[in-house]
């Protein structure tokens, strides 16, 4: 396979990866929106669209393996394919977390919220921005941007702790809210997980640029 | 690189993967033991040993990439390396969940348990057996065994639902138990996640044998 053919194939995979990233961003956005606005239809959409994310993951994986087999790349070309293989795993898991949030929306439709959701959408805004910015850092192969994004995980962890404490307080003062409170705690945890996956991706952007794994946020 | 050299290198990676699997099994076992027996030292050990799991993951990943570059394998050889790259990701995440359980042990040291832990260790036994059996299915490349292991995820999901309901009941009847109850719910969820990772691995064993991805349990 000629050089330009390799680049072309890689470009196709790259575009699929970007589509996958966009779908994941949308899934997170819609899942949280469905939760805040109690929109069961939107939640259902998130659940159904996850198939597309999984499908893209498999397509990209198979595409990477095929390209490795045909082109037998070395050095930075191989790193680009290796990084892509790792990235799709993280993106797919983020999509699963969005689905878990959408399922929570449906579970919580039976009762009104004890109090309006404020910190969860705030945490989601942070996380969505991290997802977008890490995908941009990947496209531009900007390792300093990746490092900056990974550091933002601390703010997400802090928000998680705040939400945890607040929900425990709410549940303690009103035992009718315990079921709802625990489900909302899970939602906050899904968001925290998504941010962890972003950190993984940032570490892979580092690897892509330097050939070395770096612990960006532990 | 000659054929036998490739096989030798693959064998080295395989042995590292098996060590990683054993460490992960141990981490899950010790994390749950630390929780049940309220053993903060054991919990600390799980947290510290996670570095070895992460280290092995990176070693195996780099080893796979290096072998792909040197040997430029195709077909089933490439699938073996691709599968290994995916497996280590799942194993590493399982290790992270064990660490999260160990951290819970330390958080819950301050207060006695409201009731003895029974279903969580039972759920853990199921999950540990799934981890062990899926690694065996991988070694023997036995796709029927892999399918059987993946199906056992349903029993784990059922146990999770039981634990969820029971803990909500306990928290509702005793608000002093809310903090403890939510932490134990997270533990049950970590176990459920570990079982999901086992299902992923089972699907990769299928891919290894057939070249096709199959949804074994959705």
Short mmCIF file of N, CA and C in Angstrom, two decimals, chain A residues 41-199:
data_model
loop_
_atom_site.label_atom_id
_atom_site.label_comp_id
_atom_site.label_asym_id
_atom_site.label_seq_id
_atom_site.Cartn_x
_atom_site.Cartn_y
_atom_site.Cartn_z
N UNK A 41 -38.71 10.73 26.39
CA UNK A 41 -38.48 10.47 24.96
C UNK A 41 -37.01 10.72 24.60
N UNK A 42 -36.50 11.82 25.14
CA UNK A 42 -35.10 12.15 24.87
C UNK A 42 -34.19 11.05 25.47
N UNK A 43 -34.55 10.58 26.66
CA UNK A 43 -33.77 9.51 27.29
C UNK A 43 -33.77 8.27 26.41
N UNK A 44 -34.96 7.95 25.86
CA UNK A 44 -35.08 6.78 24.99
C UNK A 44 -34.17 6.94 23.76
N UNK A 45 -34.11 8.16 23.24
CA UNK A 45 -33.27 8.43 22.08
C UNK A 45 -31.79 8.13 22.39
N UNK A 46 -31.36 8.57 23.58
CA UNK A 46 -29.96 8.33 23.98
C UNK A 46 -29.69 6.82 24.01
N UNK A 47 -30.64 6.08 24.60
CA UNK A 47 -30.47 4.63 24.72
C UNK A 47 -30.38 3.99 23.34
N UNK A 48 -31.27 4.42 22.43
CA UNK A 48 -31.30 3.82 21.10
C UNK A 48 -30.06 4.20 20.27
N UNK A 49 -29.63 5.45 20.38
CA UNK A 49 -28.49 5.90 19.58
C UNK A 49 -27.17 5.27 20.00
N UNK A 50 -27.14 4.66 21.18
CA UNK A 50 -25.89 4.04 21.64
C UNK A 50 -25.41 2.95 20.68
N UNK A 51 -26.36 2.29 20.00
CA UNK A 51 -26.00 1.27 19.02
C UNK A 51 -25.04 1.84 17.96
N UNK A 52 -25.30 3.08 17.55
CA UNK A 52 -24.44 3.70 16.53
C UNK A 52 -23.02 3.89 17.06
N UNK A 53 -22.94 4.28 18.34
CA UNK A 53 -21.62 4.47 18.95
C UNK A 53 -20.87 3.13 18.99
N UNK A 54 -21.56 2.09 19.43
CA UNK A 54 -20.92 0.77 19.51
C UNK A 54 -20.51 0.28 18.12
N UNK A 55 -21.37 0.55 17.15
CA UNK A 55 -21.11 0.13 15.78
C UNK A 55 -19.84 0.82 15.26
N UNK A 56 -19.75 2.13 15.51
CA UNK A 56 -18.57 2.89 15.07
C UNK A 56 -17.32 2.36 15.76
N UNK A 57 -17.43 2.04 17.05
CA UNK A 57 -16.27 1.50 17.76
C UNK A 57 -15.73 0.26 17.03
N UNK A 58 -16.63 -0.67 16.74
CA UNK A 58 -16.20 -1.92 16.10
C UNK A 58 -15.62 -1.66 14.71
N UNK A 59 -16.29 -0.78 13.96
CA UNK A 59 -15.79 -0.44 12.62
C UNK A 59 -14.37 0.11 12.69
N UNK A 60 -14.15 1.01 13.65
CA UNK A 60 -12.82 1.64 13.76
C UNK A 60 -11.79 0.61 14.20
N UNK A 61 -12.16 -0.24 15.16
CA UNK A 61 -11.24 -1.28 15.61
C UNK A 61 -10.82 -2.20 14.46
N UNK A 62 -11.83 -2.67 13.75
CA UNK A 62 -11.55 -3.59 12.63
C UNK A 62 -10.71 -2.86 11.58
N UNK A 63 -11.07 -1.58 11.32
CA UNK A 63 -10.32 -0.76 10.36
C UNK A 63 -8.86 -0.60 10.77
N UNK A 64 -8.61 -0.37 12.06
CA UNK A 64 -7.24 -0.22 12.54
C UNK A 64 -6.46 -1.53 12.33
N UNK A 65 -7.08 -2.64 12.73
CA UNK A 65 -6.41 -3.93 12.58
C UNK A 65 -6.08 -4.22 11.12
N UNK A 66 -7.07 -3.90 10.26
CA UNK A 66 -6.88 -4.15 8.83
C UNK A 66 -5.72 -3.32 8.29
N UNK A 67 -5.69 -2.06 8.70
CA UNK A 67 -4.65 -1.15 8.22
C UNK A 67 -3.27 -1.58 8.75
N UNK A 68 -3.24 -2.03 10.01
CA UNK A 68 -1.98 -2.54 10.56
C UNK A 68 -1.52 -3.74 9.73
N UNK A 69 -2.46 -4.61 9.40
CA UNK A 69 -2.12 -5.81 8.63
C UNK A 69 -1.64 -5.47 7.23
N UNK A 70 -2.32 -4.53 6.57
CA UNK A 70 -1.99 -4.21 5.18
C UNK A 70 -0.74 -3.37 5.06
N UNK A 71 -0.62 -2.38 5.96
CA UNK A 71 0.44 -1.39 5.80
C UNK A 71 1.66 -1.72 6.65
N UNK A 72 1.42 -2.55 7.71
CA UNK A 72 2.50 -2.90 8.61
C UNK A 72 3.31 -1.67 9.03
N UNK A 73 2.61 -0.73 9.64
CA UNK A 73 3.26 0.53 10.00
C UNK A 73 4.22 0.37 11.18
N UNK A 74 5.15 1.28 11.29
CA UNK A 74 6.07 1.30 12.44
C UNK A 74 6.07 2.72 13.04
N UNK A 75 6.79 2.85 14.13
CA UNK A 75 7.00 4.17 14.74
C UNK A 75 5.73 4.96 14.95
N UNK A 76 5.75 6.22 14.50
CA UNK A 76 4.64 7.10 14.83
C UNK A 76 3.35 6.69 14.11
N UNK A 77 3.45 6.07 12.94
CA UNK A 77 2.24 5.59 12.26
C UNK A 77 1.54 4.52 13.11
N UNK A 78 2.34 3.63 13.65
CA UNK A 78 1.78 2.57 14.49
C UNK A 78 1.18 3.18 15.76
N UNK A 79 1.87 4.18 16.29
CA UNK A 79 1.35 4.85 17.49
C UNK A 79 -0.01 5.50 17.21
N UNK A 80 -0.14 6.06 16.00
CA UNK A 80 -1.42 6.70 15.67
C UNK A 80 -2.56 5.67 15.69
N UNK A 81 -2.28 4.48 15.16
CA UNK A 81 -3.31 3.44 15.13
C UNK A 81 -3.55 2.88 16.54
N UNK A 82 -2.46 2.69 17.28
CA UNK A 82 -2.59 2.19 18.65
C UNK A 82 -3.41 3.14 19.51
N UNK A 83 -3.13 4.44 19.36
CA UNK A 83 -3.86 5.45 20.12
C UNK A 83 -5.34 5.42 19.76
N UNK A 84 -5.61 5.27 18.47
CA UNK A 84 -7.00 5.23 18.04
C UNK A 84 -7.73 4.04 18.67
N UNK A 85 -7.06 2.90 18.72
CA UNK A 85 -7.66 1.70 19.34
C UNK A 85 -8.01 1.95 20.81
N UNK A 86 -7.15 2.68 21.50
CA UNK A 86 -7.42 2.96 22.91
C UNK A 86 -8.54 4.01 23.04
N UNK A 87 -8.48 5.03 22.21
CA UNK A 87 -9.47 6.11 22.28
C UNK A 87 -10.90 5.61 22.11
N UNK A 88 -11.09 4.72 21.14
CA UNK A 88 -12.47 4.26 20.89
C UNK A 88 -13.03 3.51 22.10
N UNK A 89 -12.16 2.81 22.84
CA UNK A 89 -12.62 2.11 24.04
C UNK A 89 -13.13 3.13 25.06
N UNK A 90 -12.35 4.19 25.27
CA UNK A 90 -12.78 5.21 26.24
C UNK A 90 -14.06 5.89 25.79
N UNK A 91 -14.13 6.21 24.50
CA UNK A 91 -15.34 6.88 24.00
C UNK A 91 -16.57 5.99 24.16
N UNK A 92 -16.38 4.71 23.86
CA UNK A 92 -17.53 3.79 23.96
C UNK A 92 -18.04 3.71 25.40
N UNK A 93 -17.10 3.68 26.36
CA UNK A 93 -17.51 3.63 27.77
C UNK A 93 -18.25 4.90 28.19
N UNK A 94 -17.78 6.05 27.66
CA UNK A 94 -18.48 7.31 27.95
C UNK A 94 -19.92 7.20 27.46
N UNK A 95 -20.10 6.64 26.28
CA UNK A 95 -21.45 6.45 25.73
C UNK A 95 -22.28 5.56 26.65
N UNK A 96 -21.67 4.51 27.20
CA UNK A 96 -22.39 3.63 28.13
C UNK A 96 -22.84 4.40 29.38
N UNK A 97 -21.98 5.29 29.85
CA UNK A 97 -22.35 6.08 31.03
C UNK A 97 -23.52 7.00 30.71
N UNK A 98 -23.52 7.58 29.50
CA UNK A 98 -24.65 8.43 29.08
C UNK A 98 -25.93 7.60 29.07
N UNK A 99 -25.85 6.37 28.58
CA UNK A 99 -27.02 5.48 28.58
C UNK A 99 -27.49 5.22 30.01
N UNK A 100 -26.54 5.00 30.92
CA UNK A 100 -26.91 4.75 32.32
C UNK A 100 -27.63 5.97 32.90
N UNK A 101 -27.19 7.18 32.52
CA UNK A 101 -27.87 8.40 32.99
C UNK A 101 -29.29 8.46 32.40
N UNK A 102 -29.40 8.15 31.10
CA UNK A 102 -30.72 8.15 30.45
C UNK A 102 -31.66 7.14 31.11
N UNK A 103 -31.13 6.00 31.51
CA UNK A 103 -31.96 5.00 32.20
C UNK A 103 -32.45 5.56 33.54
N UNK A 104 -31.58 6.34 34.19
CA UNK A 104 -31.96 6.96 35.46
C UNK A 104 -33.13 7.92 35.25
N UNK A 105 -33.06 8.71 34.17
CA UNK A 105 -34.17 9.61 33.84
C UNK A 105 -35.49 8.86 33.86
N UNK A 106 -35.48 7.71 33.19
CA UNK A 106 -36.72 6.93 33.07
C UNK A 106 -37.15 6.38 34.43
N UNK A 107 -36.19 5.97 35.23
CA UNK A 107 -36.51 5.45 36.57
C UNK A 107 -37.11 6.52 37.46
N UNK A 108 -36.64 7.76 37.29
CA UNK A 108 -37.07 8.83 38.20
C UNK A 108 -38.30 9.59 37.72
N UNK A 109 -38.92 9.12 36.62
CA UNK A 109 -40.12 9.79 36.09
C UNK A 109 -41.31 9.67 37.04
N UNK A 110 -41.30 8.65 37.91
CA UNK A 110 -42.46 8.37 38.76
C UNK A 110 -42.71 9.41 39.85
N UNK A 111 -41.69 10.15 40.22
CA UNK A 111 -41.86 11.08 41.34
C UNK A 111 -41.19 12.42 41.04
N UNK A 112 -41.73 13.53 41.58
CA UNK A 112 -41.08 14.83 41.36
C UNK A 112 -39.73 14.87 42.09
N UNK A 113 -38.84 15.72 41.61
CA UNK A 113 -37.55 15.86 42.30
C UNK A 113 -37.77 16.57 43.64
N UNK A 114 -37.02 16.13 44.64
CA UNK A 114 -37.13 16.74 45.97
C UNK A 114 -36.66 18.20 45.92
N UNK A 115 -35.59 18.42 45.14
CA UNK A 115 -35.18 19.80 44.88
C UNK A 115 -34.64 19.89 43.46
N UNK A 116 -34.66 21.11 42.89
CA UNK A 116 -34.21 21.21 41.49
C UNK A 116 -32.75 20.77 41.35
N UNK A 117 -32.43 20.20 40.20
CA UNK A 117 -31.04 19.77 39.96
C UNK A 117 -30.21 20.97 39.53
N UNK A 118 -29.21 21.29 40.32
CA UNK A 118 -28.36 22.44 39.97
C UNK A 118 -26.91 22.00 39.78
N UNK A 119 -26.37 21.31 40.79
CA UNK A 119 -24.95 20.94 40.71
C UNK A 119 -24.68 19.86 39.67
N UNK A 120 -25.64 18.95 39.47
CA UNK A 120 -25.41 17.88 38.48
C UNK A 120 -25.26 18.46 37.06
N UNK A 121 -26.21 19.36 36.62
CA UNK A 121 -25.96 19.97 35.30
C UNK A 121 -24.68 20.80 35.24
N UNK A 122 -24.32 21.42 36.37
CA UNK A 122 -23.06 22.19 36.41
C UNK A 122 -21.87 21.25 36.21
N UNK A 123 -21.89 20.13 36.92
CA UNK A 123 -20.83 19.13 36.77
C UNK A 123 -20.81 18.62 35.32
N UNK A 124 -22.01 18.41 34.77
CA UNK A 124 -22.09 17.92 33.38
C UNK A 124 -21.48 18.92 32.41
N UNK A 125 -21.69 20.23 32.66
CA UNK A 125 -21.11 21.25 31.78
C UNK A 125 -19.58 21.15 31.78
N UNK A 126 -19.01 21.00 32.97
CA UNK A 126 -17.56 20.82 33.08
C UNK A 126 -17.11 19.60 32.27
N UNK A 127 -17.82 18.50 32.47
CA UNK A 127 -17.41 17.24 31.85
C UNK A 127 -17.54 17.32 30.33
N UNK A 128 -18.66 17.91 29.86
CA UNK A 128 -18.84 18.04 28.40
C UNK A 128 -17.72 18.88 27.79
N UNK A 129 -17.36 19.96 28.48
CA UNK A 129 -16.28 20.82 27.96
C UNK A 129 -14.97 20.03 27.92
N UNK A 130 -14.73 19.19 28.94
CA UNK A 130 -13.52 18.37 28.94
C UNK A 130 -13.50 17.41 27.74
N UNK A 131 -14.66 16.80 27.47
CA UNK A 131 -14.74 15.86 26.34
C UNK A 131 -14.41 16.59 25.04
N UNK A 132 -15.06 17.73 24.85
CA UNK A 132 -14.86 18.49 23.61
C UNK A 132 -13.39 18.91 23.48
N UNK A 133 -12.85 19.46 24.57
CA UNK A 133 -11.49 20.00 24.50
C UNK A 133 -10.45 18.89 24.34
N UNK A 134 -10.72 17.71 24.90
CA UNK A 134 -9.72 16.64 24.72
C UNK A 134 -9.77 16.11 23.29
N UNK A 135 -10.96 16.09 22.68
CA UNK A 135 -11.03 15.66 21.28
C UNK A 135 -10.33 16.67 20.38
N UNK A 136 -10.50 17.97 20.70
CA UNK A 136 -9.76 19.00 19.94
C UNK A 136 -8.26 18.84 20.11
N UNK A 137 -7.84 18.56 21.34
CA UNK A 137 -6.39 18.36 21.58
C UNK A 137 -5.88 17.16 20.80
N UNK A 138 -6.73 16.16 20.64
CA UNK A 138 -6.34 14.98 19.86
C UNK A 138 -6.17 15.35 18.38
N UNK A 139 -7.15 16.10 17.86
CA UNK A 139 -7.10 16.48 16.44
C UNK A 139 -5.84 17.30 16.16
N UNK A 140 -5.58 18.26 17.04
CA UNK A 140 -4.44 19.16 16.82
C UNK A 140 -3.14 18.57 17.38
N UNK A 141 -3.25 17.37 17.98
CA UNK A 141 -2.09 16.71 18.61
C UNK A 141 -1.34 17.66 19.54
N UNK A 142 -2.11 18.35 20.36
CA UNK A 142 -1.55 19.40 21.23
C UNK A 142 -1.42 18.84 22.64
N UNK A 143 -0.21 18.43 23.01
CA UNK A 143 -0.07 17.76 24.30
C UNK A 143 -0.21 18.72 25.49
N UNK A 144 0.11 19.99 25.28
CA UNK A 144 -0.07 20.94 26.39
C UNK A 144 -1.57 21.15 26.66
N UNK A 145 -2.35 21.22 25.59
CA UNK A 145 -3.81 21.33 25.77
C UNK A 145 -4.33 20.08 26.49
N UNK A 146 -3.79 18.91 26.13
CA UNK A 146 -4.21 17.66 26.76
C UNK A 146 -3.91 17.69 28.26
N UNK A 147 -2.73 18.18 28.60
CA UNK A 147 -2.35 18.26 30.01
C UNK A 147 -3.32 19.18 30.77
N UNK A 148 -3.65 20.31 30.15
CA UNK A 148 -4.54 21.28 30.79
C UNK A 148 -5.92 20.66 31.02
N UNK A 149 -6.42 19.93 30.02
CA UNK A 149 -7.74 19.29 30.15
C UNK A 149 -7.72 18.27 31.30
N UNK A 150 -6.65 17.45 31.35
CA UNK A 150 -6.56 16.41 32.38
C UNK A 150 -6.58 17.02 33.79
N UNK A 151 -5.95 18.18 33.93
CA UNK A 151 -5.91 18.82 35.25
C UNK A 151 -7.29 19.27 35.72
N UNK A 152 -8.18 19.53 34.76
CA UNK A 152 -9.55 19.95 35.12
C UNK A 152 -10.34 18.85 35.81
N UNK A 153 -9.84 17.63 35.78
CA UNK A 153 -10.51 16.52 36.47
C UNK A 153 -10.65 16.80 37.97
N UNK A 154 -9.72 17.56 38.54
CA UNK A 154 -9.79 17.88 39.97
C UNK A 154 -11.06 18.66 40.32
N UNK A 155 -11.42 19.61 39.45
CA UNK A 155 -12.64 20.41 39.69
C UNK A 155 -13.86 19.50 39.66
N UNK A 156 -13.84 18.53 38.74
CA UNK A 156 -14.96 17.58 38.64
C UNK A 156 -15.04 16.73 39.91
N UNK A 157 -13.90 16.28 40.40
CA UNK A 157 -13.89 15.48 41.63
C UNK A 157 -14.44 16.29 42.81
N UNK A 158 -14.09 17.56 42.86
CA UNK A 158 -14.60 18.42 43.94
C UNK A 158 -16.11 18.56 43.85
N UNK A 159 -16.61 18.80 42.64
CA UNK A 159 -18.06 18.90 42.47
C UNK A 159 -18.74 17.60 42.88
N UNK A 160 -18.11 16.49 42.56
CA UNK A 160 -18.68 15.19 42.95
C UNK A 160 -18.80 15.11 44.47
N UNK A 161 -17.76 15.52 45.18
CA UNK A 161 -17.80 15.47 46.65
C UNK A 161 -18.92 16.35 47.20
N UNK A 162 -19.06 17.55 46.62
CA UNK A 162 -20.13 18.47 47.06
C UNK A 162 -21.50 17.82 46.85
N UNK A 163 -21.69 17.26 45.66
CA UNK A 163 -22.98 16.63 45.35
C UNK A 163 -23.24 15.47 46.30
N UNK A 164 -22.19 14.69 46.57
CA UNK A 164 -22.31 13.54 47.47
C UNK A 164 -22.80 14.02 48.84
N UNK A 165 -22.12 15.01 49.39
CA UNK A 165 -22.49 15.51 50.73
C UNK A 165 -23.91 16.07 50.74
N UNK A 166 -24.24 16.87 49.72
CA UNK A 166 -25.58 17.48 49.66
C UNK A 166 -26.66 16.41 49.59
N UNK A 167 -26.44 15.41 48.76
CA UNK A 167 -27.49 14.38 48.61
C UNK A 167 -27.65 13.56 49.88
N UNK A 168 -26.53 13.30 50.57
CA UNK A 168 -26.63 12.58 51.84
C UNK A 168 -27.46 13.42 52.83
N UNK A 169 -27.23 14.74 52.83
CA UNK A 169 -28.02 15.62 53.71
C UNK A 169 -29.51 15.55 53.37
N UNK A 170 -29.79 15.67 52.07
CA UNK A 170 -31.20 15.62 51.64
C UNK A 170 -31.84 14.30 52.06
N UNK A 171 -31.14 13.20 51.83
CA UNK A 171 -31.69 11.89 52.16
C UNK A 171 -31.88 11.74 53.67
N UNK A 172 -30.96 12.34 54.44
CA UNK A 172 -31.04 12.23 55.90
C UNK A 172 -32.24 13.00 56.43
N UNK A 173 -32.57 14.12 55.77
CA UNK A 173 -33.67 14.93 56.29
C UNK A 173 -35.02 14.48 55.73
N UNK A 174 -35.00 13.68 54.70
CA UNK A 174 -36.28 13.25 54.12
C UNK A 174 -36.13 11.85 53.55
N UNK A 175 -36.62 10.88 54.28
CA UNK A 175 -36.36 9.51 53.85
C UNK A 175 -37.14 9.12 52.60
N UNK A 176 -38.14 9.91 52.24
CA UNK A 176 -38.84 9.67 50.96
C UNK A 176 -37.91 9.90 49.77
N UNK A 177 -36.82 10.64 50.03
CA UNK A 177 -35.94 11.00 48.92
C UNK A 177 -34.79 10.02 48.73
N UNK A 178 -34.77 8.95 49.52
CA UNK A 178 -33.58 8.07 49.50
C UNK A 178 -33.39 7.37 48.16
N UNK A 179 -34.46 6.84 47.61
CA UNK A 179 -34.34 6.16 46.32
C UNK A 179 -33.84 7.14 45.25
N UNK A 180 -34.51 8.30 45.19
CA UNK A 180 -34.12 9.32 44.22
C UNK A 180 -32.67 9.77 44.44
N UNK A 181 -32.34 10.01 45.71
CA UNK A 181 -31.00 10.50 46.05
C UNK A 181 -29.91 9.54 45.61
N UNK A 182 -30.12 8.25 45.84
CA UNK A 182 -29.08 7.28 45.46
C UNK A 182 -28.93 7.24 43.94
N UNK A 183 -30.08 7.32 43.22
CA UNK A 183 -29.98 7.32 41.75
C UNK A 183 -29.22 8.55 41.26
N UNK A 184 -29.47 9.69 41.89
CA UNK A 184 -28.76 10.91 41.48
C UNK A 184 -27.27 10.82 41.82
N UNK A 185 -26.97 10.14 42.93
CA UNK A 185 -25.55 9.92 43.27
C UNK A 185 -24.86 9.10 42.19
N UNK A 186 -25.58 8.10 41.70
CA UNK A 186 -25.00 7.29 40.61
C UNK A 186 -24.74 8.16 39.38
N UNK A 187 -25.68 9.08 39.10
CA UNK A 187 -25.49 9.96 37.94
C UNK A 187 -24.21 10.77 38.10
N UNK A 188 -24.04 11.34 39.30
CA UNK A 188 -22.82 12.13 39.55
C UNK A 188 -21.59 11.25 39.36
N UNK A 189 -21.71 9.99 39.77
CA UNK A 189 -20.57 9.09 39.61
C UNK A 189 -20.30 8.76 38.14
N UNK A 190 -21.38 8.63 37.35
CA UNK A 190 -21.17 8.39 35.91
C UNK A 190 -20.41 9.56 35.29
N UNK A 191 -20.79 10.78 35.70
CA UNK A 191 -20.10 11.95 35.15
C UNK A 191 -18.63 11.94 35.56
N UNK A 192 -18.38 11.57 36.80
CA UNK A 192 -17.00 11.51 37.28
C UNK A 192 -16.19 10.48 36.47
N UNK A 193 -16.83 9.37 36.14
CA UNK A 193 -16.19 8.34 35.32
C UNK A 193 -15.87 8.85 33.92
N UNK A 194 -16.82 9.61 33.36
CA UNK A 194 -16.60 10.15 32.02
C UNK A 194 -15.35 11.04 32.05
N UNK A 195 -15.23 11.85 33.10
CA UNK A 195 -14.05 12.71 33.22
C UNK A 195 -12.77 11.87 33.35
N UNK A 196 -12.87 10.72 34.02
CA UNK A 196 -11.70 9.83 34.12
C UNK A 196 -11.30 9.31 32.74
N UNK A 197 -12.31 9.00 31.93
CA UNK A 197 -12.00 8.53 30.57
C UNK A 197 -11.33 9.64 29.76
N UNK A 198 -11.78 10.88 29.99
CA UNK A 198 -11.14 12.02 29.31
C UNK A 198 -9.65 12.06 29.70
N UNK A 199 -9.37 11.87 30.98
CA UNK A 199 -7.97 11.86 31.42
C UNK A 199 -7.18 10.76 30.72
#
